[in-house]
Structures are given as structure tokens and as C-alpha cells.
């Protein structure tokens, strides 16, 4: 419901802008398209969520309940709210560039998540059977597991987070740049907060996997040394 509420608020902001200005700006249209795509993907790919950290590790409690019903719709829609009263006047080429950046981020996010989800469901599937894996033993259960060390997941251990974060920046860039224009930092709350969230989640996952796999996890990190950005970080 939080994702649907996010889209509903965005559409309401777009309607209000049309009521105020008599037209829809390119920035408002683009932010609705990018965020609408993100929400559609989450709903369409719902089965893939079942294998994510939110479900397998965190479980359902206050954090997810509050986040879903309040935090997501009312903070992630700040860009559209800002654009109701402020038009950064971005040119068509700039909007196209931002749109391409957003689609690139979405592609990385979706391709990486789909690859891992397919591997977890059926490692023999033609789309993932060629991938290289590293066998590790779960020290807590004694069961064997396979970690991907090629494909998207050979580039970085959290490559899906990188795509997600890039998309969030492009969503906020539709509101202009607060450094070189009279814009505001408020629409950039989403990617700034998102960076803190993703880095914290990556750290939690690293700690969890160290306890789970022990020395094998350190060996895996040697095989895939980058966490977010290949060759950089």
C-alpha cells in the first residue's frame, strides 16, 4: 500500500500543478514516469521480494509497517511536492539526459536482482547456468550454499544497490541543482537518506554473512572485492 500511496500522491501533485499553471512541466512528467516505473516494477516483480533481506532476515514489525504506510509515500514523493510550486526550467536535452540516467540505474537494479532471484529459484535455468559460483558452508546450519562470483554479482557485492541509488539521484535531479540554481536541497532528501540506508544495510549483511560463513566469506570478498562500484568501491 505504501508504494501505491506514493504513486497516488505523485498524481495528486501533478494534478495540482496543472490546476495552478494550466500545464504539466517536463520535470513533473519525468519524475512521475521514473517513480511510476519503479513502483510498477516492485509490484510486477513481487515474487522476487520474497528472497530479499527484508523478508528473509528482518521480518515484519514496526520498522516495515511504519516505513510502508508513512515513510515511503510521504517522503519519497517530496520531488513531486516541490515541483508543484517550483519549475527548475530544465531543457529538453537535460531532461533526456536525466531520463537516460534513471533508466540506466533501473536496468542495473532490475537485471541484477532478477539474475540473483532466478539463480536462487533454479540454478540450472539457461539464463544463469553459465554463472560461476563459490561453494560455501553455512556454519550455523551445516548446509552448503553457492555464492555468485560472476555476472552482475561478480562486478560488485551490492551492485543492485548501485543501480537503485543512481535511479534515486535522477529522480531528484528533475528538481534542478540547488548548488548552481535557486533550487532546494529538500528534494534530494531521498538519495541522501537512501545512501545512509543502503550503506547501513550492506554493513549489516556483511556482518551477518561473516558469522554465517566465517573464513569462506572473507575468501568470497577477495574474489569480489568491490561492494558498490566496480574498480572504485
PDB file of C-alpha atoms in Angstrom:
ATOM      1  CA  UNK A   1       0.000   0.000   0.000  1.00  0.00           C
ATOM      2  CA  UNK A   2       2.880   2.399   0.606  1.00  0.00           C
ATOM      3  CA  UNK A   3       4.063   2.165  -2.991  1.00  0.00           C
ATOM      4  CA  UNK A   4       0.539   2.685  -4.313  1.00  0.00           C
ATOM      5  CA  UNK A   5       0.168   5.639  -1.948  1.00  0.00           C
ATOM      6  CA  UNK A   6       3.406   7.070  -3.328  1.00  0.00           C
ATOM      7  CA  UNK A   7       2.024   7.000  -6.871  1.00  0.00           C
ATOM      8  CA  UNK A   8      -1.339   8.379  -5.732  1.00  0.00           C
ATOM      9  CA  UNK A   9       0.355  11.340  -4.043  1.00  0.00           C
ATOM     10  CA  UNK A  10       2.523  11.957  -7.117  1.00  0.00           C
ATOM     11  CA  UNK A  11      -0.527  12.015  -9.390  1.00  0.00           C
ATOM     12  CA  UNK A  12      -2.233  14.383  -6.980  1.00  0.00           C
ATOM     13  CA  UNK A  13       0.801  16.699  -7.115  1.00  0.00           C
ATOM     14  CA  UNK A  14       0.747  16.599 -10.900  1.00  0.00           C
ATOM     15  CA  UNK A  15      -2.956  17.457 -10.944  1.00  0.00           C
ATOM     16  CA  UNK A  16      -2.331  20.363  -8.563  1.00  0.00           C
ATOM     17  CA  UNK A  17       0.452  21.698 -10.788  1.00  0.00           C
ATOM     18  CA  UNK A  18      -1.869  21.567 -13.778  1.00  0.00           C
ATOM     19  CA  UNK A  19      -4.523  23.393 -11.749  1.00  0.00           C
ATOM     20  CA  UNK A  20      -2.025  26.107 -10.771  1.00  0.00           C
ATOM     21  CA  UNK A  21      -0.142  26.509 -14.044  1.00  0.00           C
ATOM     22  CA  UNK A  22      -2.504  25.204 -16.679  1.00  0.00           C
ATOM     23  CA  UNK A  23       0.134  22.707 -17.872  1.00  0.00           C
ATOM     24  CA  UNK A  24       2.431  19.911 -16.735  1.00  0.00           C
ATOM     25  CA  UNK A  25       6.148  20.695 -16.739  1.00  0.00           C
ATOM     26  CA  UNK A  26       8.715  18.317 -18.169  1.00  0.00           C
ATOM     27  CA  UNK A  27      10.232  17.815 -14.723  1.00  0.00           C
ATOM     28  CA  UNK A  28       6.897  16.802 -13.205  1.00  0.00           C
ATOM     29  CA  UNK A  29       6.171  14.411 -16.060  1.00  0.00           C
ATOM     30  CA  UNK A  30       9.620  12.823 -15.836  1.00  0.00           C
ATOM     31  CA  UNK A  31       9.607  12.324 -12.074  1.00  0.00           C
ATOM     32  CA  UNK A  32       6.188  10.679 -12.331  1.00  0.00           C
ATOM     33  CA  UNK A  33       7.434   8.411 -15.106  1.00  0.00           C
ATOM     34  CA  UNK A  34      10.603   7.348 -13.255  1.00  0.00           C
ATOM     35  CA  UNK A  35       8.886   6.797  -9.930  1.00  0.00           C
ATOM     36  CA  UNK A  36       5.899   5.163 -11.600  1.00  0.00           C
ATOM     37  CA  UNK A  37       8.260   2.722 -13.331  1.00  0.00           C
ATOM     38  CA  UNK A  38       9.948   1.933 -10.014  1.00  0.00           C
ATOM     39  CA  UNK A  39       6.643   1.248  -8.280  1.00  0.00           C
ATOM     40  CA  UNK A  40       5.316  -0.811 -11.198  1.00  0.00           C
ATOM     41  CA  UNK A  41       8.472  -2.904 -11.114  1.00  0.00           C
ATOM     42  CA  UNK A  42       8.116  -3.558  -7.385  1.00  0.00           C
ATOM     43  CA  UNK A  43       4.534  -4.734  -7.843  1.00  0.00           C
ATOM     44  CA  UNK A  44       5.132  -6.718 -11.034  1.00  0.00           C
ATOM     45  CA  UNK A  45       8.254  -8.407  -9.633  1.00  0.00           C
ATOM     46  CA  UNK A  46       6.636  -9.053  -6.268  1.00  0.00           C
ATOM     47  CA  UNK A  47       7.767 -12.686  -6.108  1.00  0.00           C
ATOM     48  CA  UNK A  48      11.403 -11.561  -6.172  1.00  0.00           C
ATOM     49  CA  UNK A  49      10.856  -9.566  -2.958  1.00  0.00           C
ATOM     50  CA  UNK A  50      10.309 -12.820  -1.064  1.00  0.00           C
ATOM     51  CA  UNK A  51      14.025 -13.632  -1.310  1.00  0.00           C
ATOM     52  CA  UNK A  52      15.257 -10.190  -0.188  1.00  0.00           C
ATOM     53  CA  UNK A  53      16.764  -9.261   3.171  1.00  0.00           C
ATOM     54  CA  UNK A  54      13.545  -7.528   4.251  1.00  0.00           C
ATOM     55  CA  UNK A  55      11.671 -10.824   4.235  1.00  0.00           C
ATOM     56  CA  UNK A  56      14.354 -13.430   4.922  1.00  0.00           C
ATOM     57  CA  UNK A  57      16.138 -11.573   7.724  1.00  0.00           C
ATOM     58  CA  UNK A  58      14.335  -8.507   9.050  1.00  0.00           C
ATOM     59  CA  UNK A  59      10.827  -9.914   9.277  1.00  0.00           C
ATOM     60  CA  UNK A  60       7.683  -7.809   9.638  1.00  0.00           C
ATOM     61  CA  UNK A  61       7.487  -5.370  12.528  1.00  0.00           C
ATOM     62  CA  UNK A  62       7.244  -1.694  13.402  1.00  0.00           C
ATOM     63  CA  UNK A  63      10.029  -0.643  11.036  1.00  0.00           C
ATOM     64  CA  UNK A  64       8.434  -2.125   7.935  1.00  0.00           C
ATOM     65  CA  UNK A  65       4.882  -1.197   8.994  1.00  0.00           C
ATOM     66  CA  UNK A  66       5.787   2.459   9.599  1.00  0.00           C
ATOM     67  CA  UNK A  67       8.008   2.570   6.536  1.00  0.00           C
ATOM     68  CA  UNK A  68       5.373   1.124   4.257  1.00  0.00           C
ATOM     69  CA  UNK A  69       2.412   3.157   5.467  1.00  0.00           C
ATOM     70  CA  UNK A  70       4.022   6.504   6.312  1.00  0.00           C
ATOM     71  CA  UNK A  71       7.701   6.910   5.448  1.00  0.00           C
ATOM     72  CA  UNK A  72       7.667   5.741   1.831  1.00  0.00           C
ATOM     73  CA  UNK A  73       4.650   7.613   0.461  1.00  0.00           C
ATOM     74  CA  UNK A  74       5.212  10.875   2.337  1.00  0.00           C
ATOM     75  CA  UNK A  75       8.990  11.253   1.964  1.00  0.00           C
ATOM     76  CA  UNK A  76       9.630   9.616  -1.405  1.00  0.00           C
ATOM     77  CA  UNK A  77       7.102  11.977  -3.023  1.00  0.00           C
ATOM     78  CA  UNK A  78       8.998  15.130  -1.962  1.00  0.00           C
ATOM     79  CA  UNK A  79      10.225  15.740  -5.515  1.00  0.00           C
ATOM     80  CA  UNK A  80       6.702  15.940  -6.903  1.00  0.00           C
ATOM     81  CA  UNK A  81       5.611  18.130  -3.978  1.00  0.00           C
ATOM     82  CA  UNK A  82       8.472  20.536  -4.651  1.00  0.00           C
ATOM     83  CA  UNK A  83       7.633  20.724  -8.351  1.00  0.00           C
ATOM     84  CA  UNK A  84       4.040  21.770  -7.644  1.00  0.00           C
ATOM     85  CA  UNK A  85       5.271  25.285  -6.845  1.00  0.00           C
ATOM     86  CA  UNK A  86       8.719  25.313  -8.433  1.00  0.00           C
ATOM     87  CA  UNK A  87       9.721  24.766 -12.037  1.00  0.00           C
ATOM     88  CA  UNK A  88      13.504  24.458 -12.462  1.00  0.00           C
ATOM     89  CA  UNK A  89      13.092  25.123 -16.186  1.00  0.00           C
ATOM     90  CA  UNK A  90      15.258  22.212 -17.306  1.00  0.00           C
ATOM     91  CA  UNK A  91      15.842  21.988 -21.045  1.00  0.00           C
ATOM     92  CA  UNK A  92      14.645  19.037 -23.116  1.00  0.00           C
ATOM     93  CA  UNK A  93      18.215  17.701 -23.585  1.00  0.00           C
ATOM     94  CA  UNK A  94      18.823  17.882 -19.839  1.00  0.00           C
ATOM     95  CA  UNK A  95      15.569  16.075 -19.093  1.00  0.00           C
ATOM     96  CA  UNK A  96      16.501  13.437 -21.677  1.00  0.00           C
ATOM     97  CA  UNK A  97      19.922  13.004 -20.039  1.00  0.00           C
ATOM     98  CA  UNK A  98      18.348  12.629 -16.594  1.00  0.00           C
ATOM     99  CA  UNK A  99      15.831  10.173 -18.004  1.00  0.00           C
ATOM    100  CA  UNK A 100      18.595   8.077 -19.577  1.00  0.00           C
ATOM    101  CA  UNK A 101      20.497   8.060 -16.288  1.00  0.00           C
ATOM    102  CA  UNK A 102      17.384   6.913 -14.474  1.00  0.00           C
ATOM    103  CA  UNK A 103      16.755   4.129 -16.981  1.00  0.00           C
ATOM    104  CA  UNK A 104      20.398   3.040 -16.672  1.00  0.00           C
ATOM    105  CA  UNK A 105      20.041   2.830 -12.886  1.00  0.00           C
ATOM    106  CA  UNK A 106      16.777   0.918 -13.217  1.00  0.00           C
ATOM    107  CA  UNK A 107      18.340  -1.513 -15.695  1.00  0.00           C
ATOM    108  CA  UNK A 108      21.234  -2.304 -13.332  1.00  0.00           C
ATOM    109  CA  UNK A 109      18.848  -2.667 -10.389  1.00  0.00           C
ATOM    110  CA  UNK A 110      16.382  -4.919 -12.194  1.00  0.00           C
ATOM    111  CA  UNK A 111      18.904  -7.043 -14.116  1.00  0.00           C
ATOM    112  CA  UNK A 112      20.991  -7.763 -11.004  1.00  0.00           C
ATOM    113  CA  UNK A 113      18.016  -8.600  -8.809  1.00  0.00           C
ATOM    114  CA  UNK A 114      16.423 -10.791 -11.487  1.00  0.00           C
ATOM    115  CA  UNK A 115      19.665 -12.673 -12.024  1.00  0.00           C
ATOM    116  CA  UNK A 116      20.036 -13.477  -8.322  1.00  0.00           C
ATOM    117  CA  UNK A 117      16.370 -14.368  -7.918  1.00  0.00           C
ATOM    118  CA  UNK A 118      16.462 -16.719 -10.915  1.00  0.00           C
ATOM    119  CA  UNK A 119      19.619 -18.378  -9.603  1.00  0.00           C
ATOM    120  CA  UNK A 120      18.021 -18.944  -6.209  1.00  0.00           C
ATOM    121  CA  UNK A 121      14.911 -20.438  -7.789  1.00  0.00           C
ATOM    122  CA  UNK A 122      16.569 -22.601 -10.447  1.00  0.00           C
ATOM    123  CA  UNK A 123      20.387 -22.637 -10.788  1.00  0.00           C
ATOM    124  CA  UNK A 124      20.067 -24.813 -13.892  1.00  0.00           C
ATOM    125  CA  UNK A 125      17.997 -22.238 -15.786  1.00  0.00           C
ATOM    126  CA  UNK A 126      19.611 -21.332 -19.146  1.00  0.00           C
ATOM    127  CA  UNK A 127      19.898 -17.671 -18.157  1.00  0.00           C
ATOM    128  CA  UNK A 128      22.068 -18.392 -15.107  1.00  0.00           C
ATOM    129  CA  UNK A 129      23.574 -21.871 -15.546  1.00  0.00           C
ATOM    130  CA  UNK A 130      26.745 -20.378 -17.046  1.00  0.00           C
ATOM    131  CA  UNK A 131      27.495 -18.264 -13.973  1.00  0.00           C
ATOM    132  CA  UNK A 132      30.485 -19.096 -11.817  1.00  0.00           C
ATOM    133  CA  UNK A 133      29.819 -19.828  -8.159  1.00  0.00           C
ATOM    134  CA  UNK A 134      31.786 -20.312  -4.997  1.00  0.00           C
ATOM    135  CA  UNK A 135      30.683 -23.108  -2.683  1.00  0.00           C
ATOM    136  CA  UNK A 136      30.492 -22.168   0.983  1.00  0.00           C
ATOM    137  CA  UNK A 137      29.254 -23.873   4.123  1.00  0.00           C
ATOM    138  CA  UNK A 138      26.736 -22.314   6.457  1.00  0.00           C
ATOM    139  CA  UNK A 139      28.390 -22.610   9.858  1.00  0.00           C
ATOM    140  CA  UNK A 140      25.050 -22.230  11.621  1.00  0.00           C
ATOM    141  CA  UNK A 141      23.159 -24.994   9.796  1.00  0.00           C
ATOM    142  CA  UNK A 142      25.932 -27.070   8.206  1.00  0.00           C
ATOM    143  CA  UNK A 143      24.300 -26.741   4.783  1.00  0.00           C
ATOM    144  CA  UNK A 144      26.189 -25.974   1.586  1.00  0.00           C
ATOM    145  CA  UNK A 145      25.428 -22.782  -0.330  1.00  0.00           C
ATOM    146  CA  UNK A 146      26.584 -21.191  -3.557  1.00  0.00           C
ATOM    147  CA  UNK A 147      27.619 -17.543  -3.895  1.00  0.00           C
ATOM    148  CA  UNK A 148      27.692 -15.917  -7.332  1.00  0.00           C
ATOM    149  CA  UNK A 149      31.106 -14.610  -8.353  1.00  0.00           C
ATOM    150  CA  UNK A 150      30.369 -13.728 -11.976  1.00  0.00           C
ATOM    151  CA  UNK A 151      27.698 -11.924 -13.966  1.00  0.00           C
ATOM    152  CA  UNK A 152      26.313  -8.827 -12.279  1.00  0.00           C
ATOM    153  CA  UNK A 153      27.343 -10.185  -8.887  1.00  0.00           C
ATOM    154  CA  UNK A 154      30.929 -10.598  -9.972  1.00  0.00           C
ATOM    155  CA  UNK A 155      31.147  -6.847 -10.572  1.00  0.00           C
ATOM    156  CA  UNK A 156      30.240  -5.831  -7.013  1.00  0.00           C
ATOM    157  CA  UNK A 157      28.683  -7.473  -3.975  1.00  0.00           C
ATOM    158  CA  UNK A 158      25.844  -4.930  -3.850  1.00  0.00           C
ATOM    159  CA  UNK A 159      25.597  -3.936  -7.494  1.00  0.00           C
ATOM    160  CA  UNK A 160      21.791  -3.795  -7.206  1.00  0.00           C
ATOM    161  CA  UNK A 161      22.117  -1.053  -4.584  1.00  0.00           C
ATOM    162  CA  UNK A 162      24.233   0.974  -7.011  1.00  0.00           C
ATOM    163  CA  UNK A 163      21.537   0.913  -9.664  1.00  0.00           C
ATOM    164  CA  UNK A 164      18.848   1.734  -7.106  1.00  0.00           C
ATOM    165  CA  UNK A 165      20.843   4.709  -5.808  1.00  0.00           C
ATOM    166  CA  UNK A 166      21.590   6.040  -9.294  1.00  0.00           C
ATOM    167  CA  UNK A 167      17.882   5.979 -10.074  1.00  0.00           C
ATOM    168  CA  UNK A 168      17.096   7.862  -6.853  1.00  0.00           C
ATOM    169  CA  UNK A 169      19.550  10.626  -7.804  1.00  0.00           C
ATOM    170  CA  UNK A 170      17.966  11.007 -11.225  1.00  0.00           C
ATOM    171  CA  UNK A 171      14.527  11.302  -9.619  1.00  0.00           C
ATOM    172  CA  UNK A 172      15.785  14.230  -7.553  1.00  0.00           C
ATOM    173  CA  UNK A 173      17.698  15.841 -10.417  1.00  0.00           C
ATOM    174  CA  UNK A 174      14.360  16.584 -12.071  1.00  0.00           C
ATOM    175  CA  UNK A 175      14.076  19.361  -9.470  1.00  0.00           C
ATOM    176  CA  UNK A 176      17.248  21.115 -10.619  1.00  0.00           C
ATOM    177  CA  UNK A 177      20.564  21.557  -8.851  1.00  0.00           C
ATOM    178  CA  UNK A 178      20.482  23.525  -5.574  1.00  0.00           C
ATOM    179  CA  UNK A 179      24.172  24.407  -5.949  1.00  0.00           C
ATOM    180  CA  UNK A 180      24.004  26.220  -9.308  1.00  0.00           C
ATOM    181  CA  UNK A 181      20.409  27.427  -9.244  1.00  0.00           C
ATOM    182  CA  UNK A 182      17.807  28.668  -6.785  1.00  0.00           C
ATOM    183  CA  UNK A 183      16.660  25.135  -6.096  1.00  0.00           C
ATOM    184  CA  UNK A 184      16.324  23.404  -2.745  1.00  0.00           C
ATOM    185  CA  UNK A 185      18.144  20.544  -1.069  1.00  0.00           C
ATOM    186  CA  UNK A 186      14.808  19.151   0.161  1.00  0.00           C
ATOM    187  CA  UNK A 187      14.064  17.083  -2.991  1.00  0.00           C
ATOM    188  CA  UNK A 188      17.467  15.456  -2.510  1.00  0.00           C
ATOM    189  CA  UNK A 189      16.448  14.038   0.848  1.00  0.00           C
ATOM    190  CA  UNK A 190      15.609  10.745  -0.867  1.00  0.00           C
ATOM    191  CA  UNK A 191      19.049   9.879  -2.334  1.00  0.00           C
ATOM    192  CA  UNK A 192      20.874  11.253   0.734  1.00  0.00           C
ATOM    193  CA  UNK A 193      18.771   9.184   3.115  1.00  0.00           C
ATOM    194  CA  UNK A 194      18.926   6.248   0.711  1.00  0.00           C
ATOM    195  CA  UNK A 195      22.740   6.303   0.763  1.00  0.00           C
ATOM    196  CA  UNK A 196      22.729   6.029   4.573  1.00  0.00           C
ATOM    197  CA  UNK A 197      20.158   3.233   4.419  1.00  0.00           C
ATOM    198  CA  UNK A 198      21.975   1.196   1.758  1.00  0.00           C
ATOM    199  CA  UNK A 199      25.411   1.545   3.351  1.00  0.00           C
ATOM    200  CA  UNK A 200      23.981   0.513   6.715  1.00  0.00           C
ATOM    201  CA  UNK A 201      22.174  -2.456   5.158  1.00  0.00           C
ATOM    202  CA  UNK A 202      25.327  -3.526   3.332  1.00  0.00           C
ATOM    203  CA  UNK A 203      27.264  -3.370   6.607  1.00  0.00           C
ATOM    204  CA  UNK A 204      24.629  -5.420   8.421  1.00  0.00           C
ATOM    205  CA  UNK A 205      24.631  -8.003   5.660  1.00  0.00           C
ATOM    206  CA  UNK A 206      28.428  -8.206   5.698  1.00  0.00           C
ATOM    207  CA  UNK A 207      28.425  -8.809   9.469  1.00  0.00           C
ATOM    208  CA  UNK A 208      25.652 -11.389   9.159  1.00  0.00           C
ATOM    209  CA  UNK A 209      27.461 -13.269   6.385  1.00  0.00           C
ATOM    210  CA  UNK A 210      30.767 -13.202   8.272  1.00  0.00           C
ATOM    211  CA  UNK A 211      29.079 -15.004  11.157  1.00  0.00           C
ATOM    212  CA  UNK A 212      27.259 -17.292   8.752  1.00  0.00           C
ATOM    213  CA  UNK A 213      30.166 -18.360   6.514  1.00  0.00           C
ATOM    214  CA  UNK A 214      33.287 -17.465   8.510  1.00  0.00           C
ATOM    215  CA  UNK A 215      36.565 -17.610   6.597  1.00  0.00           C
ATOM    216  CA  UNK A 216      34.754 -18.562   3.392  1.00  0.00           C
ATOM    217  CA  UNK A 217      33.075 -15.153   3.387  1.00  0.00           C
ATOM    218  CA  UNK A 218      36.470 -13.430   3.554  1.00  0.00           C
ATOM    219  CA  UNK A 219      37.611 -15.565   0.628  1.00  0.00           C
ATOM    220  CA  UNK A 220      34.470 -14.571  -1.279  1.00  0.00           C
ATOM    221  CA  UNK A 221      35.259 -10.895  -0.650  1.00  0.00           C
ATOM    222  CA  UNK A 222      38.684 -11.447  -2.163  1.00  0.00           C
ATOM    223  CA  UNK A 223      37.021 -12.824  -5.297  1.00  0.00           C
ATOM    224  CA  UNK A 224      34.505  -9.956  -5.432  1.00  0.00           C
ATOM    225  CA  UNK A 225      36.421  -7.106  -3.764  1.00  0.00           C
ATOM    226  CA  UNK A 226      34.103  -4.210  -4.601  1.00  0.00           C
ATOM    227  CA  UNK A 227      30.941  -3.533  -2.655  1.00  0.00           C
ATOM    228  CA  UNK A 228      29.079  -0.977  -4.783  1.00  0.00           C
ATOM    229  CA  UNK A 229      31.064   0.357  -7.744  1.00  0.00           C
ATOM    230  CA  UNK A 230      33.382  -1.890  -9.792  1.00  0.00           C
ATOM    231  CA  UNK A 231      37.029  -0.798  -9.687  1.00  0.00           C
ATOM    232  CA  UNK A 232      36.242   2.038  -7.241  1.00  0.00           C
ATOM    233  CA  UNK A 233      34.416   0.996  -4.079  1.00  0.00           C
TER     234      UNK A 233
END
